[in-house]
PDB file of C-alpha atoms in Angstrom:
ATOM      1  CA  UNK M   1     -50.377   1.212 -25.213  1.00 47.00           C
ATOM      2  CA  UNK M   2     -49.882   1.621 -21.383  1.00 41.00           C
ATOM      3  CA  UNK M   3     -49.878  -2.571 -20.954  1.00 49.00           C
ATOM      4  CA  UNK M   4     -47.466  -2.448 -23.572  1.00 43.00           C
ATOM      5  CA  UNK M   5     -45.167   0.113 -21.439  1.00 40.00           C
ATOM      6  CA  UNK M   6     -45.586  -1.674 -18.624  1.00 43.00           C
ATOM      7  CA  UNK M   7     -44.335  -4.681 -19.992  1.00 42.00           C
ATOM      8  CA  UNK M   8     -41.265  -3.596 -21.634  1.00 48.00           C
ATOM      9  CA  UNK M   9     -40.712  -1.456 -18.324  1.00 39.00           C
ATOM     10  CA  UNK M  10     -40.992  -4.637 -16.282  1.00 49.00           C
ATOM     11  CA  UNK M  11     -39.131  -6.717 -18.878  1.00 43.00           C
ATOM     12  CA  UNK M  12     -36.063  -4.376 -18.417  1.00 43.00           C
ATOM     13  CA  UNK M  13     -36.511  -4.245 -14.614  1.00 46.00           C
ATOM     14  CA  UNK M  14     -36.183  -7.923 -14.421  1.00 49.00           C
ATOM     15  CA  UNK M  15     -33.149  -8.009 -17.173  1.00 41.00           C
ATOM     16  CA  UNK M  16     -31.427  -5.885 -14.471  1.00 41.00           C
ATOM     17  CA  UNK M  17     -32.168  -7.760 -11.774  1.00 45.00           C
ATOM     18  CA  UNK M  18     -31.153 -11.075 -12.877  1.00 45.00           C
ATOM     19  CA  UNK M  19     -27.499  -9.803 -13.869  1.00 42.00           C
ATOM     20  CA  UNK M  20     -27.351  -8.320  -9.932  1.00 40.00           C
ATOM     21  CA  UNK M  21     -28.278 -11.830  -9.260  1.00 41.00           C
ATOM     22  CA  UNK M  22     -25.617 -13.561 -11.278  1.00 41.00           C
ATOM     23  CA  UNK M  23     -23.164 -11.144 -11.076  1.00 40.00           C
ATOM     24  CA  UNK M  24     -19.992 -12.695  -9.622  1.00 44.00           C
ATOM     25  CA  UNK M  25     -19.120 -11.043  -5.707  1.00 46.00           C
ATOM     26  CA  UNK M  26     -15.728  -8.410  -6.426  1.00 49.00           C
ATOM     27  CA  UNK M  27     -12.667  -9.692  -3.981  1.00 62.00           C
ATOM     28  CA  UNK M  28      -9.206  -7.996  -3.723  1.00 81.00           C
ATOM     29  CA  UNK M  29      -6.240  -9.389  -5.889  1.00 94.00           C
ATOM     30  CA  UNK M  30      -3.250  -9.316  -3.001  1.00 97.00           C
ATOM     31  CA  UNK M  31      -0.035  -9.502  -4.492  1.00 98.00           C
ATOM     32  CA  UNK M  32       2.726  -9.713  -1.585  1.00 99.00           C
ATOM     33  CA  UNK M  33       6.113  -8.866  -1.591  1.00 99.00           C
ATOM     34  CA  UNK M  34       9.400  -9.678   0.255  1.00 98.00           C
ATOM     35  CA  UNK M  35      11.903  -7.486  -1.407  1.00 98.00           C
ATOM     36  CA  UNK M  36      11.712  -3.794  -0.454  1.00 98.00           C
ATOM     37  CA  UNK M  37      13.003  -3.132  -3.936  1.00 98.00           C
ATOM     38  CA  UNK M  38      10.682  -5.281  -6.160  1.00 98.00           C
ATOM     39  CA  UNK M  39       7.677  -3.369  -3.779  1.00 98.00           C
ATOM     40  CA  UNK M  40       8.906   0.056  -4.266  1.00 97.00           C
ATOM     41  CA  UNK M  41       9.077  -0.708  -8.087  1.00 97.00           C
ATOM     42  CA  UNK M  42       5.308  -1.526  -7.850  1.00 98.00           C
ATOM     43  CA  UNK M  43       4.024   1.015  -5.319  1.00 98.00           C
ATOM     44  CA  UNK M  44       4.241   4.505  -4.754  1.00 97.00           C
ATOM     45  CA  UNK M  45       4.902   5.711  -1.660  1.00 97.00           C
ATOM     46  CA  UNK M  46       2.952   8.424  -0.201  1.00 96.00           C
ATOM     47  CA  UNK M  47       4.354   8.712   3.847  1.00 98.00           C
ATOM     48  CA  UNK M  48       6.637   6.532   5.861  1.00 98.00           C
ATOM     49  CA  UNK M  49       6.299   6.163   9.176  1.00 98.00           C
ATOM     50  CA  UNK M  50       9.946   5.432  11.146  1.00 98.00           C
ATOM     51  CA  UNK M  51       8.723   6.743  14.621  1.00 98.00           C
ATOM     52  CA  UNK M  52      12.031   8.920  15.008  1.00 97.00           C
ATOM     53  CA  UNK M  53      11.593  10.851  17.790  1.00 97.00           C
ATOM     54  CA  UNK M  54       8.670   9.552  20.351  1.00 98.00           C
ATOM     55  CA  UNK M  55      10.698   7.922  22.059  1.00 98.00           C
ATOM     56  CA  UNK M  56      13.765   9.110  24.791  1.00 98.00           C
ATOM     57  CA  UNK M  57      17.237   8.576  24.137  1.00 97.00           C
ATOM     58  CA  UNK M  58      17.593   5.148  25.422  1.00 96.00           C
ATOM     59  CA  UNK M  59      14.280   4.535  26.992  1.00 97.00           C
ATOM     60  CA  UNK M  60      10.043   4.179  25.891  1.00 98.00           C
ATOM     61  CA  UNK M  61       7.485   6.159  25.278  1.00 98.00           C
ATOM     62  CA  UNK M  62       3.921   3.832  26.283  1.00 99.00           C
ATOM     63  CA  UNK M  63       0.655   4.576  24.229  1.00 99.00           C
ATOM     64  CA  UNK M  64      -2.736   3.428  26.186  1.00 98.00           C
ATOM     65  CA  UNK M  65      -5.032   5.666  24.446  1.00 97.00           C
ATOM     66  CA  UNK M  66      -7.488   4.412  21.997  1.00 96.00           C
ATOM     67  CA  UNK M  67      -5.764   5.657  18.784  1.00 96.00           C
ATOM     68  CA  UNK M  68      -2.585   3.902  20.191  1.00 98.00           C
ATOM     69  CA  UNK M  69       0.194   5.748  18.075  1.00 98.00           C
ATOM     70  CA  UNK M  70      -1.020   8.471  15.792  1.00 97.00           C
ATOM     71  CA  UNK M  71       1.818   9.265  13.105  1.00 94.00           C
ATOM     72  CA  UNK M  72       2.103   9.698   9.727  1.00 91.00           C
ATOM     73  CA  UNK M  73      -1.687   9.726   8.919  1.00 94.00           C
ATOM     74  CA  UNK M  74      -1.662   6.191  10.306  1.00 98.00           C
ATOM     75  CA  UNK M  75      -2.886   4.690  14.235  1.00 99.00           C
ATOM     76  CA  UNK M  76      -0.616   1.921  15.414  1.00 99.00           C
ATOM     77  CA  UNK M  77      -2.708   0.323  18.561  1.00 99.00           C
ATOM     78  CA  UNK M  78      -1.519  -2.450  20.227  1.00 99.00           C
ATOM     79  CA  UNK M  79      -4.101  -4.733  21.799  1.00 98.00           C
ATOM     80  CA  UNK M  80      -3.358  -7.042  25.108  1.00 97.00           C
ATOM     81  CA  UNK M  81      -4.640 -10.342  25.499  1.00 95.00           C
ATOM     82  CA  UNK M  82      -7.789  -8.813  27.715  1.00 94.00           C
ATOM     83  CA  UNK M  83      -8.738  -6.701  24.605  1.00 96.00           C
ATOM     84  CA  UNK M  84      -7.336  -2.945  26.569  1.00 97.00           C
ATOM     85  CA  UNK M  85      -4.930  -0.740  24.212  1.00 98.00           C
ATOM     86  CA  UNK M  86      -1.208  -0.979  25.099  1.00 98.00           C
ATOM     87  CA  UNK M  87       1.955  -0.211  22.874  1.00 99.00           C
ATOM     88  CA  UNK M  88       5.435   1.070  23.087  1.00 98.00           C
ATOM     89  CA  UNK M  89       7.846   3.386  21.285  1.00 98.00           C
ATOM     90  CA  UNK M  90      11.293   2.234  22.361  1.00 98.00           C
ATOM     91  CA  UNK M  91      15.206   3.733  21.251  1.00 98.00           C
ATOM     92  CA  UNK M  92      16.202  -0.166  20.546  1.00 98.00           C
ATOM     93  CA  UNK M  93      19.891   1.065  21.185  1.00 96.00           C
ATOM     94  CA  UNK M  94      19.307   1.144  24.792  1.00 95.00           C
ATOM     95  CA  UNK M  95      19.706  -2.844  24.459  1.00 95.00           C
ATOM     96  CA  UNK M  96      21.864  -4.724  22.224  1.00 94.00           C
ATOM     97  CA  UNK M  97      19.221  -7.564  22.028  1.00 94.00           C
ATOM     98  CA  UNK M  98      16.742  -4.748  20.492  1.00 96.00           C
ATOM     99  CA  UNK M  99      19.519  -3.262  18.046  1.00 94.00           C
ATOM    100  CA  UNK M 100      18.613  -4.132  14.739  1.00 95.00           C
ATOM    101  CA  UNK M 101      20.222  -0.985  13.117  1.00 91.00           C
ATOM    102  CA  UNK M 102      17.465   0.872  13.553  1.00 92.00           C
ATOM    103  CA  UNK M 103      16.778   3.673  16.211  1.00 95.00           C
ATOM    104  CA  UNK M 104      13.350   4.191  17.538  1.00 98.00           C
ATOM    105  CA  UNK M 105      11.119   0.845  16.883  1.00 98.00           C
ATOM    106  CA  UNK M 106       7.506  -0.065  17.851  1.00 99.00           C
ATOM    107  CA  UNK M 107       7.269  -2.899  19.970  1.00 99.00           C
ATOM    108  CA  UNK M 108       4.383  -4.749  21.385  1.00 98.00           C
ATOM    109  CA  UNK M 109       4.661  -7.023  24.328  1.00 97.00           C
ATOM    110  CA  UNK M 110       3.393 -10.489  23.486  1.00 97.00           C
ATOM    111  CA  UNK M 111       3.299 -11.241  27.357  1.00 95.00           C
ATOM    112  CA  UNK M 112      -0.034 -12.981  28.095  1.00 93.00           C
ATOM    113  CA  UNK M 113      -1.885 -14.293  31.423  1.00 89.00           C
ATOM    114  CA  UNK M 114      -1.759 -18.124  30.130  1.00 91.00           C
ATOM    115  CA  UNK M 115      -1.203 -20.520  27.294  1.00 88.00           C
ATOM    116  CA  UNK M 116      -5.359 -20.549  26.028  1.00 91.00           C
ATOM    117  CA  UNK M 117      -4.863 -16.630  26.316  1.00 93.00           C
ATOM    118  CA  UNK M 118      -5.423 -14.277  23.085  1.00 95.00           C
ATOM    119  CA  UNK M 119      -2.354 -13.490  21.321  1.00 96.00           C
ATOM    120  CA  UNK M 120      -1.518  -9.479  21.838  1.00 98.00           C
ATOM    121  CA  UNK M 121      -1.155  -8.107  18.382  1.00 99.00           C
ATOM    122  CA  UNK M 122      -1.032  -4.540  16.738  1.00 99.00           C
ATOM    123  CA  UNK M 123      -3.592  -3.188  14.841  1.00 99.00           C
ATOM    124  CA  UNK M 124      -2.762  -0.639  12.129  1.00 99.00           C
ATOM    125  CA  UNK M 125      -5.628   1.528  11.054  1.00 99.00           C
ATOM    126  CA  UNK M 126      -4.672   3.320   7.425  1.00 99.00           C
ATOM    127  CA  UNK M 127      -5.934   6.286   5.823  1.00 98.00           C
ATOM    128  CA  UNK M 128      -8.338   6.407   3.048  1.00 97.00           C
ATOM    129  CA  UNK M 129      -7.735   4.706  -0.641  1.00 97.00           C
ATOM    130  CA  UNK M 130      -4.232   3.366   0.527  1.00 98.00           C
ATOM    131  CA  UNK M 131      -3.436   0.730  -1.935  1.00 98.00           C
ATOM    132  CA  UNK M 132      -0.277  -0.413  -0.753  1.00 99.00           C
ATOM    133  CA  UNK M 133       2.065  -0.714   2.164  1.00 99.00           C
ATOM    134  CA  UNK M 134       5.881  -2.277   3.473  1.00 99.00           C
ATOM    135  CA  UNK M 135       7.298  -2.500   6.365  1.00 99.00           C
ATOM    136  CA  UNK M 136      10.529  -3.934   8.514  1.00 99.00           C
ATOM    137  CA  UNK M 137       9.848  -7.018  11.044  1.00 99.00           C
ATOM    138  CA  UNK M 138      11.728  -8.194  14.182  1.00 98.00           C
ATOM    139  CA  UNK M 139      11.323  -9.969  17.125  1.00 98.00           C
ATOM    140  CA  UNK M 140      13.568 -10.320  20.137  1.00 98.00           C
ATOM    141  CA  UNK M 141      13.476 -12.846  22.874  1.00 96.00           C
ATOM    142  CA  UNK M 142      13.501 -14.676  20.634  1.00 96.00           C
ATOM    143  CA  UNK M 143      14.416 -13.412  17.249  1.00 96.00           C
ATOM    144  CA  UNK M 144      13.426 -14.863  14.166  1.00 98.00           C
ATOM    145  CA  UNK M 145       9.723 -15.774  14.816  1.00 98.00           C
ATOM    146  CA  UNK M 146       7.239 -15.673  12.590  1.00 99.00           C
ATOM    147  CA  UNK M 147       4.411 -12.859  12.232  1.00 99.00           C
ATOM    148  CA  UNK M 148       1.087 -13.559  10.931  1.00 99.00           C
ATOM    149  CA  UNK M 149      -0.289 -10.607   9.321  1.00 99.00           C
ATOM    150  CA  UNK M 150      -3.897 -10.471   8.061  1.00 99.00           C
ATOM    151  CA  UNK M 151      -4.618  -8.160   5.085  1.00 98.00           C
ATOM    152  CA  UNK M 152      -8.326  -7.856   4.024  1.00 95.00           C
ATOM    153  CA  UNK M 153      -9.266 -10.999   6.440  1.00 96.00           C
ATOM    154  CA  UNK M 154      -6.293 -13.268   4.194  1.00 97.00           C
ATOM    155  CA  UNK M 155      -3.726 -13.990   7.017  1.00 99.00           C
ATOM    156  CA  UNK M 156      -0.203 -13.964   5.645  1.00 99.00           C
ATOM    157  CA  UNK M 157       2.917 -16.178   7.533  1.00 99.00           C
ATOM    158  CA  UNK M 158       6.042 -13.902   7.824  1.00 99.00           C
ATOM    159  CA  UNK M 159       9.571 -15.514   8.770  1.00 99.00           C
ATOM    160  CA  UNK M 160      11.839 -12.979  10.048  1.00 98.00           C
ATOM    161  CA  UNK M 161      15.245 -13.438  10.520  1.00 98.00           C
ATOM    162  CA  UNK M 162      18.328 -13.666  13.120  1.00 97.00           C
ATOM    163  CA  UNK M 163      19.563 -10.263  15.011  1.00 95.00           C
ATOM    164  CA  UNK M 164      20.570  -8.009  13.223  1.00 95.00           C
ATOM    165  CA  UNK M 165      18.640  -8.228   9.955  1.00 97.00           C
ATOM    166  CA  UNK M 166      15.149  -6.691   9.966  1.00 98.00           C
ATOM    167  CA  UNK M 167      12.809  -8.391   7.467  1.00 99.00           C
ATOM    168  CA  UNK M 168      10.699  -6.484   4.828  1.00 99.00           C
ATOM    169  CA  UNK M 169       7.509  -7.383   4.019  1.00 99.00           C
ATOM    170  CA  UNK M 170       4.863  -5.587   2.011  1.00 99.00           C
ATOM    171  CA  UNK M 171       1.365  -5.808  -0.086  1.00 99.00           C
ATOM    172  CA  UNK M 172       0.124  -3.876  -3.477  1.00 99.00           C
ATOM    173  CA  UNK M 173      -3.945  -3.960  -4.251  1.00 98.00           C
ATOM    174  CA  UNK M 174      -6.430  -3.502  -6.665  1.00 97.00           C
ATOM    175  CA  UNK M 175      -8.974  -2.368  -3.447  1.00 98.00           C
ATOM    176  CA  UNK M 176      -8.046  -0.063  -1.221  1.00 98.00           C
ATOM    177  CA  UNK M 177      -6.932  -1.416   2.518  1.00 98.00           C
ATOM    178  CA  UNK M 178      -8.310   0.057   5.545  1.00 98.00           C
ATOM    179  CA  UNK M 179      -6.199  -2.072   8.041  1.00 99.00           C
ATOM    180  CA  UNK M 180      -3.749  -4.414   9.242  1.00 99.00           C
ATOM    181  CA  UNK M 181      -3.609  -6.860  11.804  1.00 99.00           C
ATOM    182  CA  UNK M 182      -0.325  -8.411  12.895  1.00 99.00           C
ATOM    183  CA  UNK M 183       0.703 -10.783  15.529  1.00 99.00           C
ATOM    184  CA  UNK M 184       3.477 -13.544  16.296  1.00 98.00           C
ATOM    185  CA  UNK M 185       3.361 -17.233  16.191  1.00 96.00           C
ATOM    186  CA  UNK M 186       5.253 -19.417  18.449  1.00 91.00           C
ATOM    187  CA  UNK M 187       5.009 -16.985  21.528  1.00 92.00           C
ATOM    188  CA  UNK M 188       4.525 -18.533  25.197  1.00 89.00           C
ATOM    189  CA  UNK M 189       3.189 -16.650  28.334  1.00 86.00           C
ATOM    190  CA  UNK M 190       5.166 -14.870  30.278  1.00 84.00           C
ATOM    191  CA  UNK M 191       8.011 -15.797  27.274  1.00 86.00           C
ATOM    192  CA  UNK M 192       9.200 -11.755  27.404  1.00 92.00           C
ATOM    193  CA  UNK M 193       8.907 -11.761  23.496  1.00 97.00           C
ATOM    194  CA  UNK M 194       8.253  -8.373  21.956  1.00 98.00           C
ATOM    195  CA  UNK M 195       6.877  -7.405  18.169  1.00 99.00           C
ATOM    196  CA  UNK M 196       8.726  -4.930  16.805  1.00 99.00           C
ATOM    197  CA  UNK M 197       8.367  -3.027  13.505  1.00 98.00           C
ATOM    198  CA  UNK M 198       9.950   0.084  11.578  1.00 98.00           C
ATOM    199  CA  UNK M 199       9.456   2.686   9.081  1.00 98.00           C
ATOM    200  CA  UNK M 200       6.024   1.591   7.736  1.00 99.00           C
ATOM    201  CA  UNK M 201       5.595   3.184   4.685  1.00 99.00           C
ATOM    202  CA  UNK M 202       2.300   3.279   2.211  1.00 99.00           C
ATOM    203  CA  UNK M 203       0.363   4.582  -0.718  1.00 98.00           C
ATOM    204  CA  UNK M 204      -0.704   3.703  -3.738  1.00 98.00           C
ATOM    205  CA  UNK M 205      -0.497   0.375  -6.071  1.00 98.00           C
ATOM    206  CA  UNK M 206       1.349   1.555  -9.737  1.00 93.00           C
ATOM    207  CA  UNK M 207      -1.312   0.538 -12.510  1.00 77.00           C
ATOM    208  CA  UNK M 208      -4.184   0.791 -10.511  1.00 56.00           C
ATOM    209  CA  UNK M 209      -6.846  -0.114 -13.062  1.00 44.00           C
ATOM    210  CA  UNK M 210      -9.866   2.592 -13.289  1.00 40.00           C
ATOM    211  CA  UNK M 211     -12.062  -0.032 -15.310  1.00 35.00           C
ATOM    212  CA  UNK M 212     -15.380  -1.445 -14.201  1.00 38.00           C
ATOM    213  CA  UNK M 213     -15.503  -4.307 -11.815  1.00 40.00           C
ATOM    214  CA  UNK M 214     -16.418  -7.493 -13.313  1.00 39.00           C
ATOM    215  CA  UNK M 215     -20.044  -7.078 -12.207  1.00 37.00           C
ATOM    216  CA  UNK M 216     -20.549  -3.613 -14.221  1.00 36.00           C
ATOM    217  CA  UNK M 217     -19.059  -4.873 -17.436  1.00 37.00           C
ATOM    218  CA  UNK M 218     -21.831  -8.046 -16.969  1.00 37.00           C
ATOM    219  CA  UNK M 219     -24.815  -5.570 -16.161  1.00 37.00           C
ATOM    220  CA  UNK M 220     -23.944  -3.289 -19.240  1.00 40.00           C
ATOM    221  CA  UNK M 221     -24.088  -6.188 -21.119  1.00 44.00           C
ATOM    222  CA  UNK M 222     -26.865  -8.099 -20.045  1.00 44.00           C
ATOM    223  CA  UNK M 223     -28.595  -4.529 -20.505  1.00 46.00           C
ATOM    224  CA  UNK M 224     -28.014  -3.836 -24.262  1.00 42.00           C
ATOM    225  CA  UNK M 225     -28.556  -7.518 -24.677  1.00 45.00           C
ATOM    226  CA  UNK M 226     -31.424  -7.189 -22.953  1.00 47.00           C
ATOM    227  CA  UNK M 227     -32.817  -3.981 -24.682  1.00 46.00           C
ATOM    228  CA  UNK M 228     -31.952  -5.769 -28.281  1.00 51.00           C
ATOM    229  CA  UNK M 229     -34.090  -8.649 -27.618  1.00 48.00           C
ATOM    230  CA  UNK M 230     -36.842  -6.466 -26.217  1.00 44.00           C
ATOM    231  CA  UNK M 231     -36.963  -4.061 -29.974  1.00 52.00           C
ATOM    232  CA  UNK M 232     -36.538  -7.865 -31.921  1.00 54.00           C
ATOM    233  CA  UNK M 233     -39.838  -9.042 -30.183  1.00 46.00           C
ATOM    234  CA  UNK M 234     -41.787  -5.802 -30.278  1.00 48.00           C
ATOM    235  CA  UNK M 235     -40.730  -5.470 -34.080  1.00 54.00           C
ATOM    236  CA  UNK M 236     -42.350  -8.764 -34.295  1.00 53.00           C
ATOM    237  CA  UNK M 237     -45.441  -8.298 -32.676  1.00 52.00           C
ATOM    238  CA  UNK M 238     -46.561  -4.742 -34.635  1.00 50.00           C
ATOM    239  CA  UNK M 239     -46.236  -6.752 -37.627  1.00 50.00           C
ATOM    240  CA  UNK M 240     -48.293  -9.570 -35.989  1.00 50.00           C
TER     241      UNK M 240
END
């Protein structure tokens, strides 16, 4: 009687680990968006993050610390090309190259020591379970580059376009997104280019799905499977 425990204990142990085994690895379904609109439809936004205020009339406000910009629930830190934290909150009507409409911008400062140098970007870290996010692009000097943003280590090419038109861009997932990366292409050292972005807004995906993963749905079925063949052959061998 105990061999016979053991066996169907071992049989199901090995049911189980087979379906870990085969069970397909769970990646994030991105689903980007370049209509603020179409992205608001699909998302629902929980804070927004326009930076009004941290900045003087007509002048910056520079962020070295570690947590680079702390607002909304969110840290905007800016990274130079030798890795230490630098960023800026600027009123972008002190200059009508940096007036895009919009009042008080972030900005990082692409400026780098030489051409092999690493690109400065801005790092976003995100609060817990955030699902979604937008936000407005622009460049100056020149405008209209490109960003590259990289969303759950997928990096995304982001045209923005001539002064004065900021560009929106923004993301809905079915996994939650702990940060973002975002830098420009087409920058040159000592090229005086700046990064800029504006209200920054996230939350949650509409229709987030509360079903299993994939690998669940496999494991409860390989189980009962599993458990079914295990009664079929025992049936069989008390009649033996």
């Amino acid at each position: 009687m105990l061999r016979l425990l053991f066996l169907r204990v071992s049989v199901l142990a090995g049911l189980v680990a087979a379906a870990f085994v085969v069970a397909p690895a769970y990646s994030a379904t991105i689903t980007t968006y370049s209509d603020s609109s179409a992205w608001q439809s699909a998302a629902s936004v929980l804070a927004t993050v326009d930076f009004e205020g941290l900045a003087p009339a007509n002048g910056s406000t520079t962020y070295t610390g570690s947590t680079g910009v702390t607002s909304g629930g969110a840290e905007f830190i800016g990274y130079t090309s030798s890795g230490s934290s630098w960023i800026q909150v600027i009123d972008t009507n002190f200059n009508i190259w940096y007036n895009f409409g919009t009042s008080d911008a972030l900005r990082q400062n692409m400026d780098r020591p030489t051409s092999n140098s690493p690109l400065p970007y801005i790092h976003v870290a995100l609060p817990a379970n955030v699902t979604a996010f937008g936000v407005d692009l622009f460049t100056v000097s020149p405008s209209a580059l490109s960003y590259t943003i990289t969303v759950a280590g997928t990096p995304y090419t982001v045209p923005t376009s001539n002064r004065p038109t900021e560009t929106f861009w923004g993301v809905t997932s079915d996994t939650p997104i702990p940060s973002v990366d975002l830098t420009l292409q087409g920058t040159v050292y000592n090229g005086s280019t700046s990064a800029l972005l504006d209200d920054f807004r996230y939350g949650a995906a509409q229709g987030m799905s509360d079903a299993p993963e994939a690998a669940t749905f496999l494991l409860i079925g390989s189980g009962l499977i599993g458990i079914a063949a295990l009664k079929k052959w025992l049936g069989r061998n008390r009649s033996a």
